[in-house]
mmCIF file of C-alpha atoms in Angstrom:
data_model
loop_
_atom_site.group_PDB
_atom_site.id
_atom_site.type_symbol
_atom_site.label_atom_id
_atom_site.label_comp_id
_atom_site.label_asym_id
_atom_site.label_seq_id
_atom_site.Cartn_x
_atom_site.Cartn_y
_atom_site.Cartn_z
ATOM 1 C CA UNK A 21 146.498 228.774 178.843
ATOM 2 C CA UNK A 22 143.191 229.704 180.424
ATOM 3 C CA UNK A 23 140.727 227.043 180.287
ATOM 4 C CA UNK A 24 137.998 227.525 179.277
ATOM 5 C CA UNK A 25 134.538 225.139 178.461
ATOM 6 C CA UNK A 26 132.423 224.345 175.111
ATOM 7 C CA UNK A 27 130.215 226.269 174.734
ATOM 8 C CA UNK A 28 128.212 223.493 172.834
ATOM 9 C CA UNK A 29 128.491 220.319 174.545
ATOM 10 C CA UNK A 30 129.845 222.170 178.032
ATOM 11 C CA UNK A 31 133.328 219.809 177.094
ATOM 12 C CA UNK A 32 136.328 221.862 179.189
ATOM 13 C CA UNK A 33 138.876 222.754 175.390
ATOM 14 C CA UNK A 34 141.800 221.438 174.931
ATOM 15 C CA UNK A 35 144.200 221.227 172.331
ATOM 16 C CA UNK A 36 146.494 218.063 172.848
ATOM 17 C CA UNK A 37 144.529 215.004 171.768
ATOM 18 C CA UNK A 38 141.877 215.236 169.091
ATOM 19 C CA UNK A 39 140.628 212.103 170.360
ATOM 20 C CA UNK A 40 139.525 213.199 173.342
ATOM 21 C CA UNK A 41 136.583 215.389 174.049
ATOM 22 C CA UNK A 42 136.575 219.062 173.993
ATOM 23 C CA UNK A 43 139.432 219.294 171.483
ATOM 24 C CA UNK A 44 140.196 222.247 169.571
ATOM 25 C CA UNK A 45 143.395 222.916 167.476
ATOM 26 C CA UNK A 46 146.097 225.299 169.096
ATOM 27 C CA UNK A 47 146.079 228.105 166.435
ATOM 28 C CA UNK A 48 141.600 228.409 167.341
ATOM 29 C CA UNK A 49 141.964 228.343 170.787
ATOM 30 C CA UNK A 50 142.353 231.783 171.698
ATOM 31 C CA UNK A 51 138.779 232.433 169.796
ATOM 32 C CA UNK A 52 136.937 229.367 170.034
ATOM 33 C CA UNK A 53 133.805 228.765 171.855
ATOM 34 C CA UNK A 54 133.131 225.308 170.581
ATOM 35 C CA UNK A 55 135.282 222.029 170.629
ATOM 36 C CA UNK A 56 135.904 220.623 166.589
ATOM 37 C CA UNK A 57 132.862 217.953 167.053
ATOM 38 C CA UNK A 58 130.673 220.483 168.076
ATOM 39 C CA UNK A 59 131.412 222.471 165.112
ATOM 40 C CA UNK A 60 131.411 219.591 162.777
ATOM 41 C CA UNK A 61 128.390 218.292 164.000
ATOM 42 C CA UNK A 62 126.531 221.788 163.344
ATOM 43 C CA UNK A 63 128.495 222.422 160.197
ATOM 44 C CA UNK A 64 128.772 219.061 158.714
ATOM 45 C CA UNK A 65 126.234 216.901 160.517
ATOM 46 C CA UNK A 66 129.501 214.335 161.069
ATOM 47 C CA UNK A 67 129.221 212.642 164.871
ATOM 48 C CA UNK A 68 132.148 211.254 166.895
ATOM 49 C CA UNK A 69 131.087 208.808 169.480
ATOM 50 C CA UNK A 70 131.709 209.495 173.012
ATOM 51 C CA UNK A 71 131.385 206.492 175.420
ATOM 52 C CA UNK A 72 130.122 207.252 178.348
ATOM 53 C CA UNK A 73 127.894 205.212 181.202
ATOM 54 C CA UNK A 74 125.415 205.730 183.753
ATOM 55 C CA UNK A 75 127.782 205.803 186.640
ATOM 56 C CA UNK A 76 129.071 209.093 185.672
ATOM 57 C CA UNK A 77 125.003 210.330 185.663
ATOM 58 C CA UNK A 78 124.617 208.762 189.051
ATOM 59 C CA UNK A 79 127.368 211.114 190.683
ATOM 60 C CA UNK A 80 126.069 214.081 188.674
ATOM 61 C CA UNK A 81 122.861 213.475 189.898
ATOM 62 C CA UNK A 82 123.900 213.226 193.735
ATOM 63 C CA UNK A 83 126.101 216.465 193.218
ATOM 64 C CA UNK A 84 122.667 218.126 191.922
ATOM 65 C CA UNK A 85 121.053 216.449 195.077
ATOM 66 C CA UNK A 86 123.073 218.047 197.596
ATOM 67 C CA UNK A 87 122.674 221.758 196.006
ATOM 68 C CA UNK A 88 118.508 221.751 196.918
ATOM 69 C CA UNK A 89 118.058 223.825 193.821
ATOM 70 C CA UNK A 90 115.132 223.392 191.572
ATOM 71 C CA UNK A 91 115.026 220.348 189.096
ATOM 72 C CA UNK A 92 113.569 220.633 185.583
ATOM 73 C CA UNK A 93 112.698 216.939 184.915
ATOM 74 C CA UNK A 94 112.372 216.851 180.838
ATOM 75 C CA UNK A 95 110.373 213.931 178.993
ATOM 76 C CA UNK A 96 109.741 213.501 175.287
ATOM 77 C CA UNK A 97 105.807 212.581 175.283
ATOM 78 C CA UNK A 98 106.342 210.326 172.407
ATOM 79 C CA UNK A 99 109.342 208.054 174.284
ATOM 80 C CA UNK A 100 107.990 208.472 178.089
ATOM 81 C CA UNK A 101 110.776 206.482 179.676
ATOM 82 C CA UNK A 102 109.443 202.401 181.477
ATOM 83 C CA UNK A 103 109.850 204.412 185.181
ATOM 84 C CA UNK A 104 111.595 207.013 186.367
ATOM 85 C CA UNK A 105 113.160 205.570 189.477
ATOM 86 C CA UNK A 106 116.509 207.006 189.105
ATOM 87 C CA UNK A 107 114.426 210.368 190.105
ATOM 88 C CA UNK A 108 112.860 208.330 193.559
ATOM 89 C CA UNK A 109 115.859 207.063 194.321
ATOM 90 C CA UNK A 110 118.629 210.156 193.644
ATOM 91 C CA UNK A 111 116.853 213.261 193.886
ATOM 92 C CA UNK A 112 114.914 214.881 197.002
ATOM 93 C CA UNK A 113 114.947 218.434 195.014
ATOM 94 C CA UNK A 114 111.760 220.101 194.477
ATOM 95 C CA UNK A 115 111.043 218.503 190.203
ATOM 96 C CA UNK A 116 109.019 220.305 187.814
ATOM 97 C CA UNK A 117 107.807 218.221 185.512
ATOM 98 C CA UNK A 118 108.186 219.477 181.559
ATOM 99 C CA UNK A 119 106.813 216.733 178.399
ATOM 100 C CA UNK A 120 108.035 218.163 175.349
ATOM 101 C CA UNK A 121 107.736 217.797 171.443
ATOM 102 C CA UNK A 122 104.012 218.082 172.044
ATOM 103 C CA UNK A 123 103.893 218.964 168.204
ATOM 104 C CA UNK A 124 104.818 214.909 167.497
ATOM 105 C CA UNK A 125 101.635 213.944 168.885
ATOM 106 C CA UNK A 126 98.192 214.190 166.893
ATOM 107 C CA UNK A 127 96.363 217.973 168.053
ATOM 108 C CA UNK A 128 93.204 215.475 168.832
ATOM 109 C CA UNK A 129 95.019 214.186 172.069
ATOM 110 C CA UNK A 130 93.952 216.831 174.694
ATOM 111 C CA UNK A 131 96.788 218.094 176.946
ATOM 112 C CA UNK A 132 95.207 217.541 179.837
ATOM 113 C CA UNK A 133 95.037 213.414 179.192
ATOM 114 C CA UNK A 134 99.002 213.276 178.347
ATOM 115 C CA UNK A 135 99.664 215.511 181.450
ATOM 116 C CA UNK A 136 97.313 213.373 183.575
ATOM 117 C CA UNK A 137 99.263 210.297 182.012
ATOM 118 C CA UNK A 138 102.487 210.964 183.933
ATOM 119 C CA UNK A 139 101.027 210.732 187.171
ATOM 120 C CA UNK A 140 101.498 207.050 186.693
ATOM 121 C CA UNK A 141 105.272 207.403 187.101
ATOM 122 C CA UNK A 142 104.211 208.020 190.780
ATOM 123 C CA UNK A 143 106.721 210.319 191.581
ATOM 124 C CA UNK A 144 106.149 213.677 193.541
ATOM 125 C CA UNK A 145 106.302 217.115 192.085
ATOM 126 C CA UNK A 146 105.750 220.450 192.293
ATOM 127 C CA UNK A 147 104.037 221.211 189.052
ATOM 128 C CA UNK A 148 103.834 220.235 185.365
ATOM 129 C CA UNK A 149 103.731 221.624 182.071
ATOM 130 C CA UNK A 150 103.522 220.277 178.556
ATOM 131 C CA UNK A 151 105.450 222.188 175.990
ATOM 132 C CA UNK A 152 106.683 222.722 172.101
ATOM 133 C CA UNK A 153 109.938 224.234 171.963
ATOM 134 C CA UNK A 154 109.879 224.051 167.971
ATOM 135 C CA UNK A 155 106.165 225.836 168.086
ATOM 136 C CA UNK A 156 107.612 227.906 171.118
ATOM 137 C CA UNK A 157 104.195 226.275 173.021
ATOM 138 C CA UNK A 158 103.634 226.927 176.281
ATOM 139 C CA UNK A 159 107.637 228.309 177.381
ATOM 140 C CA UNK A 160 106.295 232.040 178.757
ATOM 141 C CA UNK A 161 104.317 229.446 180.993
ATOM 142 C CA UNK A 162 107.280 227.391 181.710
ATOM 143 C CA UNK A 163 109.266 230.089 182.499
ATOM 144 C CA UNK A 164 106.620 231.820 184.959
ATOM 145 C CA UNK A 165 106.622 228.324 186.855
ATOM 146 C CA UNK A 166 110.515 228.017 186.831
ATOM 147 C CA UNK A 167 110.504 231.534 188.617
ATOM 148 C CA UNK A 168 107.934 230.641 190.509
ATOM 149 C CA UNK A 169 109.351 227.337 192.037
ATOM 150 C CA UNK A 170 112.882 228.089 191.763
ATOM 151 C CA UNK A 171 115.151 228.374 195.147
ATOM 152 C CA UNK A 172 118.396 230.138 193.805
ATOM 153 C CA UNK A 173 118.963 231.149 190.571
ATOM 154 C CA UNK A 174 120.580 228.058 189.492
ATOM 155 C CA UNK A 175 117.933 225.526 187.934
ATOM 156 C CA UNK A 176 119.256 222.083 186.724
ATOM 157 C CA UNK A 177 117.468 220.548 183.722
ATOM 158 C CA UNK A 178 117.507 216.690 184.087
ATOM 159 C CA UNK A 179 116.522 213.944 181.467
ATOM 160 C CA UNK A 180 116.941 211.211 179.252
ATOM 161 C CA UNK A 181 119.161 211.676 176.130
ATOM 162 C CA UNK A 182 117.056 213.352 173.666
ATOM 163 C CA UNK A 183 114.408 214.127 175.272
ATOM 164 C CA UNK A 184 114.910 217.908 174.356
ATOM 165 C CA UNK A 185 116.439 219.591 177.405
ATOM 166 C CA UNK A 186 119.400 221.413 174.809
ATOM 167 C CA UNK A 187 116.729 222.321 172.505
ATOM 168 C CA UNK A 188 114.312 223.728 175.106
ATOM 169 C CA UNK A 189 117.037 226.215 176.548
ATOM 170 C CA UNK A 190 118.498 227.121 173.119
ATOM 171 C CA UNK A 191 114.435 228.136 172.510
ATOM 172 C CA UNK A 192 115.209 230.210 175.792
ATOM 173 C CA UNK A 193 118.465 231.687 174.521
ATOM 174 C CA UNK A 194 117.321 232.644 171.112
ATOM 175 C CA UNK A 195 113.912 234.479 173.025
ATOM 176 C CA UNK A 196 115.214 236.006 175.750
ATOM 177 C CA UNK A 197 119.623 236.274 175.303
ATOM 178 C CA UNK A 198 120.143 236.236 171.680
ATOM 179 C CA UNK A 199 123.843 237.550 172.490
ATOM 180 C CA UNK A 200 125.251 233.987 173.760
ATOM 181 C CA UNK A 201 125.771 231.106 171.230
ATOM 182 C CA UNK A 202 123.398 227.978 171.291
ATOM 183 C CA UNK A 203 124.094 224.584 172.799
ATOM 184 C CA UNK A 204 125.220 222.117 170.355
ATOM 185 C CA UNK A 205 122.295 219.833 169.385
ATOM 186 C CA UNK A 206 121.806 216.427 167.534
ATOM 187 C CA UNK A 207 119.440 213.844 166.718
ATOM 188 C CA UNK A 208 122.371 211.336 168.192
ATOM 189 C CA UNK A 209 122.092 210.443 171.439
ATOM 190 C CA UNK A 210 124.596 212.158 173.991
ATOM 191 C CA UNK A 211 125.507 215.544 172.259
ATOM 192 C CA UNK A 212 126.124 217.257 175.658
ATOM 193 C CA UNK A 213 129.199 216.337 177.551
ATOM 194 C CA UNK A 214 129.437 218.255 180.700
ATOM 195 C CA UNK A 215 126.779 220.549 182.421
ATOM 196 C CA UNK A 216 126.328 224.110 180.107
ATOM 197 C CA UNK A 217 125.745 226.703 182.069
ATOM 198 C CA UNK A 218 123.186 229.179 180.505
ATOM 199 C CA UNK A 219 122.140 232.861 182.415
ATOM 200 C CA UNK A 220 118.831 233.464 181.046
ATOM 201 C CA UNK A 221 118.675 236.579 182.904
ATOM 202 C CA UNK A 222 120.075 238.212 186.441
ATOM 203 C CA UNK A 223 117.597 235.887 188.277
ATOM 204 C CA UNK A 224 117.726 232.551 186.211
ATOM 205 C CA UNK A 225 120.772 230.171 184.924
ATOM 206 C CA UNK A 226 119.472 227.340 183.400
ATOM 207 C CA UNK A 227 122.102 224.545 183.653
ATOM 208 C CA UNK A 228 122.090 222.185 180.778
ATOM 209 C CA UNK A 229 123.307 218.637 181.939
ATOM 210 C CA UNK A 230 124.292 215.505 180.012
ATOM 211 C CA UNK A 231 121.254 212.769 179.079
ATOM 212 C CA UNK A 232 120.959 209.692 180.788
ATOM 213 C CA UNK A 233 122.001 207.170 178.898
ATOM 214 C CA UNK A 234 118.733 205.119 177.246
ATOM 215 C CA UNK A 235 120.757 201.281 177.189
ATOM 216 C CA UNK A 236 118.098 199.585 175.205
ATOM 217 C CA UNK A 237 117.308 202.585 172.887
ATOM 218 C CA UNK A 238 117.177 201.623 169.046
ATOM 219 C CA UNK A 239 119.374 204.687 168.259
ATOM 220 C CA UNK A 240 121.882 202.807 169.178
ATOM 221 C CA UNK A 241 121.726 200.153 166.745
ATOM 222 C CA UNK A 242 120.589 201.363 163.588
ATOM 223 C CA UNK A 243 122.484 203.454 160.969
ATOM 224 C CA UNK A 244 122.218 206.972 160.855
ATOM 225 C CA UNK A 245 120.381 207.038 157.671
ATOM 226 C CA UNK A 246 117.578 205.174 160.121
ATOM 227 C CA UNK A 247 117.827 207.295 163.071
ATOM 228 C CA UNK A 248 117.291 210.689 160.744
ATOM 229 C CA UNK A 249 114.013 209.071 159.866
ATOM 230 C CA UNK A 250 112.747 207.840 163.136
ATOM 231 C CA UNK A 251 114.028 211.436 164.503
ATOM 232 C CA UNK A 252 111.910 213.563 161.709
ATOM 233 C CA UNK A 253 110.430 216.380 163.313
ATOM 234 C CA UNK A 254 106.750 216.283 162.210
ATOM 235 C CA UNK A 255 103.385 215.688 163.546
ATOM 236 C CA UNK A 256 102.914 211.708 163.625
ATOM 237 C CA UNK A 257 100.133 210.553 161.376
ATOM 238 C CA UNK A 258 98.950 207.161 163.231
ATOM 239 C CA UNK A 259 98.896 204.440 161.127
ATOM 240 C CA UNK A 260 96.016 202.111 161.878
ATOM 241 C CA UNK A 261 95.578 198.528 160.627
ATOM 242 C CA UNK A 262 92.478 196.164 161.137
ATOM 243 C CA UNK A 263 93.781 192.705 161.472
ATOM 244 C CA UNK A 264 91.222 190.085 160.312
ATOM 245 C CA UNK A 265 93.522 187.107 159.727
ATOM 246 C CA UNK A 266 96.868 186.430 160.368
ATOM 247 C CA UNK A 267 99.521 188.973 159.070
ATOM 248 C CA UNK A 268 102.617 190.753 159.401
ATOM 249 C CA UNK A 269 103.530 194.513 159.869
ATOM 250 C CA UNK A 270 107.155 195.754 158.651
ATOM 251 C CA UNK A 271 109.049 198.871 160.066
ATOM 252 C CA UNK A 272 111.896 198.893 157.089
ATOM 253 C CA UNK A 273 114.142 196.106 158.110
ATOM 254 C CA UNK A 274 114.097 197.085 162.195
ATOM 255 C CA UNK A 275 110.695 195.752 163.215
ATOM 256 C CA UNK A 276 108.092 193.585 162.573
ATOM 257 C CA UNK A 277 105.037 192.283 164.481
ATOM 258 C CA UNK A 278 102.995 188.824 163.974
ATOM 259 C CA UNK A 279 99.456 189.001 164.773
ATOM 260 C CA UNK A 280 97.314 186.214 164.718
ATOM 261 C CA UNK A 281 93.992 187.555 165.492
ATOM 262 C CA UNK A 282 91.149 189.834 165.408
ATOM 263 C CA UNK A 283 92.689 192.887 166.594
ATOM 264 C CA UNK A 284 93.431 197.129 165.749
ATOM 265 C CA UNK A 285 96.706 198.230 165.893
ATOM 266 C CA UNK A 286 97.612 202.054 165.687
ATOM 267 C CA UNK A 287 101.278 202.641 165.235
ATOM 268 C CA UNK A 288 102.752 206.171 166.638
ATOM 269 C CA UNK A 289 105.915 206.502 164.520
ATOM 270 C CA UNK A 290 107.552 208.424 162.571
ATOM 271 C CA UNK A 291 105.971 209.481 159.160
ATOM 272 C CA UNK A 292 109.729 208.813 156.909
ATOM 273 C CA UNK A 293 109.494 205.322 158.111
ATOM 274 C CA UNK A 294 108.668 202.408 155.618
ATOM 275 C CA UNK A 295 105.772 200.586 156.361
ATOM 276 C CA UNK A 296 104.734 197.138 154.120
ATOM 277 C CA UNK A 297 102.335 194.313 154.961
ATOM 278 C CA UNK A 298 102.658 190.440 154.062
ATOM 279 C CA UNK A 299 101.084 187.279 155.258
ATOM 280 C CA UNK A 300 102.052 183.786 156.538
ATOM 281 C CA UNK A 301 105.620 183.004 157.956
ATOM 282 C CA UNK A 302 108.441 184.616 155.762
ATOM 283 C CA UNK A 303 112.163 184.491 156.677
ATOM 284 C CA UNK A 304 113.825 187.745 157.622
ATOM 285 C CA UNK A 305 116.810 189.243 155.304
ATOM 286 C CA UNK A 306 118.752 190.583 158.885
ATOM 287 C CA UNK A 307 117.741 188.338 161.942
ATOM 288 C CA UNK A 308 116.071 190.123 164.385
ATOM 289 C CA UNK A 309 115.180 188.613 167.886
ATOM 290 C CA UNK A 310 111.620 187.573 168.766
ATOM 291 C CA UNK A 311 109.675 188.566 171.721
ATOM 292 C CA UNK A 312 106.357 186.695 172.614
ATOM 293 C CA UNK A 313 103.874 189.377 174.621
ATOM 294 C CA UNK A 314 100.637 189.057 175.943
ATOM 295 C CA UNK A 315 98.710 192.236 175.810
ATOM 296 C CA UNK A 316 95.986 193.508 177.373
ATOM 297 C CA UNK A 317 93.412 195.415 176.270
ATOM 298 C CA UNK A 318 94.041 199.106 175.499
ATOM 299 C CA UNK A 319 97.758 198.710 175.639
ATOM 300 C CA UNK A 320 100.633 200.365 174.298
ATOM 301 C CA UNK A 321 103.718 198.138 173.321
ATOM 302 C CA UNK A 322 106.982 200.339 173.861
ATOM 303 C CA UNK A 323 109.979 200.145 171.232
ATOM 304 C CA UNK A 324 112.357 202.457 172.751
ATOM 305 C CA UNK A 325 112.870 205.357 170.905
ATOM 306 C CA UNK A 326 110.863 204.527 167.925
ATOM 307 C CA UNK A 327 107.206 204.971 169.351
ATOM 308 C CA UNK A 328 104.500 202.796 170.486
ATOM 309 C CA UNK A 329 101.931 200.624 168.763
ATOM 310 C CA UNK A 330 98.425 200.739 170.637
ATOM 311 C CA UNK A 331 96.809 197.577 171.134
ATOM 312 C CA UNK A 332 93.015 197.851 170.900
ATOM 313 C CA UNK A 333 91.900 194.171 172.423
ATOM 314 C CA UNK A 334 93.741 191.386 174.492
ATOM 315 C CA UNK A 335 96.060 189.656 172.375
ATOM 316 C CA UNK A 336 99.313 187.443 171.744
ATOM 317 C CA UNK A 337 101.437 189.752 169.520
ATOM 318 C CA UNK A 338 105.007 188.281 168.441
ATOM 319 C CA UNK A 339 107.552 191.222 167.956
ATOM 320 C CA UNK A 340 111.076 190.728 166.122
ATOM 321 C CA UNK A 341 113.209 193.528 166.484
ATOM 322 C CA UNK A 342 116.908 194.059 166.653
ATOM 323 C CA UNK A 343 119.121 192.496 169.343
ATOM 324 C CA UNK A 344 119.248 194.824 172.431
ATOM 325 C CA UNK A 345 116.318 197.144 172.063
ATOM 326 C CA UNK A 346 114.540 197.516 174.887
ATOM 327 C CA UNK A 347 110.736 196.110 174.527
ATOM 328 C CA UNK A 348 107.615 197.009 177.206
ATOM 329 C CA UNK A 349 103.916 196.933 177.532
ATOM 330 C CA UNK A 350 102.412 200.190 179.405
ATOM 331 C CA UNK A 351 98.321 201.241 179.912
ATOM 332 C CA UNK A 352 97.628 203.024 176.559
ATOM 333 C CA UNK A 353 98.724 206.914 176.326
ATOM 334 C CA UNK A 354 96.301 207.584 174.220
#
């Protein structure tokens, strides 16, 4: 039997255990091109976990490393990532820098103030872009700079887990291929399994490589009734609220913050998600753990992979949220 590799998740097929990634059932094999979760996640919207940890991104990373080749470093603009160190410490390649799902933020941010934003990472790099690949913004651009910058034809695209890397090159398959099938993608975290090899052209293969695993993101411990809100692909509308006295702010049943003062806070979120108001200490329905944080001015508090909540003066906000989610203050993004 020839083997032969996903061509959604990049999974090598095989047909003895449908447990195990990449599996496909004997009498398909000779005509598939995608394992049975890839199909059933495009078909069905059905998931099957895979486990996987960082250790297995760490040796990807080093393998990329050693080839010299160009590195497409993606980052979702509305869930920039606490530091990229994993990028200082594992990769001497030559990184263009690539925000996407610039549609999620409000069209009054300029570009140039979210582009200038990510020079705070610190980290050195040979150009950056900020793109849409849902509005197809700015990806003739990208691709002029990936030609520009590239060393072979083999250019690795690096990043969190749903940050938009698969959906960026399926944007490049459907406008300049058309004739290969498109990556498997998913609003759960982890859809790719193995690096997907895509030839854009005779002087380009874009190589598609597994996220790096987010341990603290909030995907990972709500429902997926929750995540398909938080994930909703539309332009945020901020919601703003001028605290006077004492209150309490409610994200469904996965967030709420205590503030006890004078303050503005502007919450970048997704639109599906419920927001309600009340006053004076309640009891929660599902116990959520409380962080204490002392804010500056101009702040943004991070909830991984839900958004940010900008923090307009100094202040002692109290944040209950579920148990593991990661939780940081940054200078404001916007």
């Amino acid at each position: 039997m020839n083997k032969k590799k996903c061509l959604g998740c990049g999974a090598l097929l095989q047909t003895s255990n449908p447990k195990e990634i990449g599996y496909i059932k004997d009498l398909h094999y000779d005509k598939a091109v995608i394992c049975e979760r890839c199909f059933r996640i495009k078909h069905y919207n059905e998931y099957q976990t895979v486990f996987k940890d960082n250790k297995e991104f760490v040796k990807m990373l080093k393998a990329i490393n050693e080839t010299k080749d160009l590195v497409i470093l993606v980052i979702d603009v509305l869930n920039m990532p606490e530091n990229l160190d994993f990028v200082k410490e594992l990769l001497t390649n030559d990184i263009l820098l690539v925000l996407t799902k610039r549609d999620l933020l409000p069209k009054s941010v300029s570009d140039e103030k979210l582009l200038a934003y990510i020079d705070n990472y610190h980290i050195k790099y040979v150009d950056k872009v900020l793109i849409s690949s849902r509005k197809n913004y700015q990806l003739d651009l990208l691709l002029n700079k990936i030609m520009k910058y590239k060393h072979s034809k083999n250019v690795y695209v690096v990043g969190y887990t749903n940050a938009g890397k698969s959906t960026m090159i399926n944007k490049y398959i459907y406008n300049y291929v058309k004739e290969i099938g498109m990556i498997t993608t998913s609003m759960i975290p982890s859809t790719t399994i193995d690096n997907i090899s895509v030839k854009i052209n005779e002087e380009l293969t874009l190589i598609d490589t597994p996220g790096i695993l987010k341990e603290g993101s909030i995907l990972y411990y709500v429902d997926y009734q929750i995540i398909k809100k938080i994930l909703l692909e539309k332009e945020i509308k901020p919601k703003i609220y001028q605290i006077k006295t004492k209150q309490n702010i409610h994200i469904e049943n996965i967030l709420k913050v205590t503030c006890k003062e004078s303050n503005i806070l502007t919450f970048y979120v997704s639109n599906a998600l419920v927001f309600y108001r009340t006053y004076g200490d309640m009891e929660e329905e599902i116990k959520l753990k409380r962080h204490i944080l002392n804010v500056s001015d101009n702040s943004d508090i991070v909830i991984e992979d839900l958004g940010f909540i900008k923090v307009k003066k100094q202040a002692k906000i109290e944040l209950y949220t579920l148990e593991g989610v990661k939780i940081f203050i940054r200078k404001a993004l916007i």
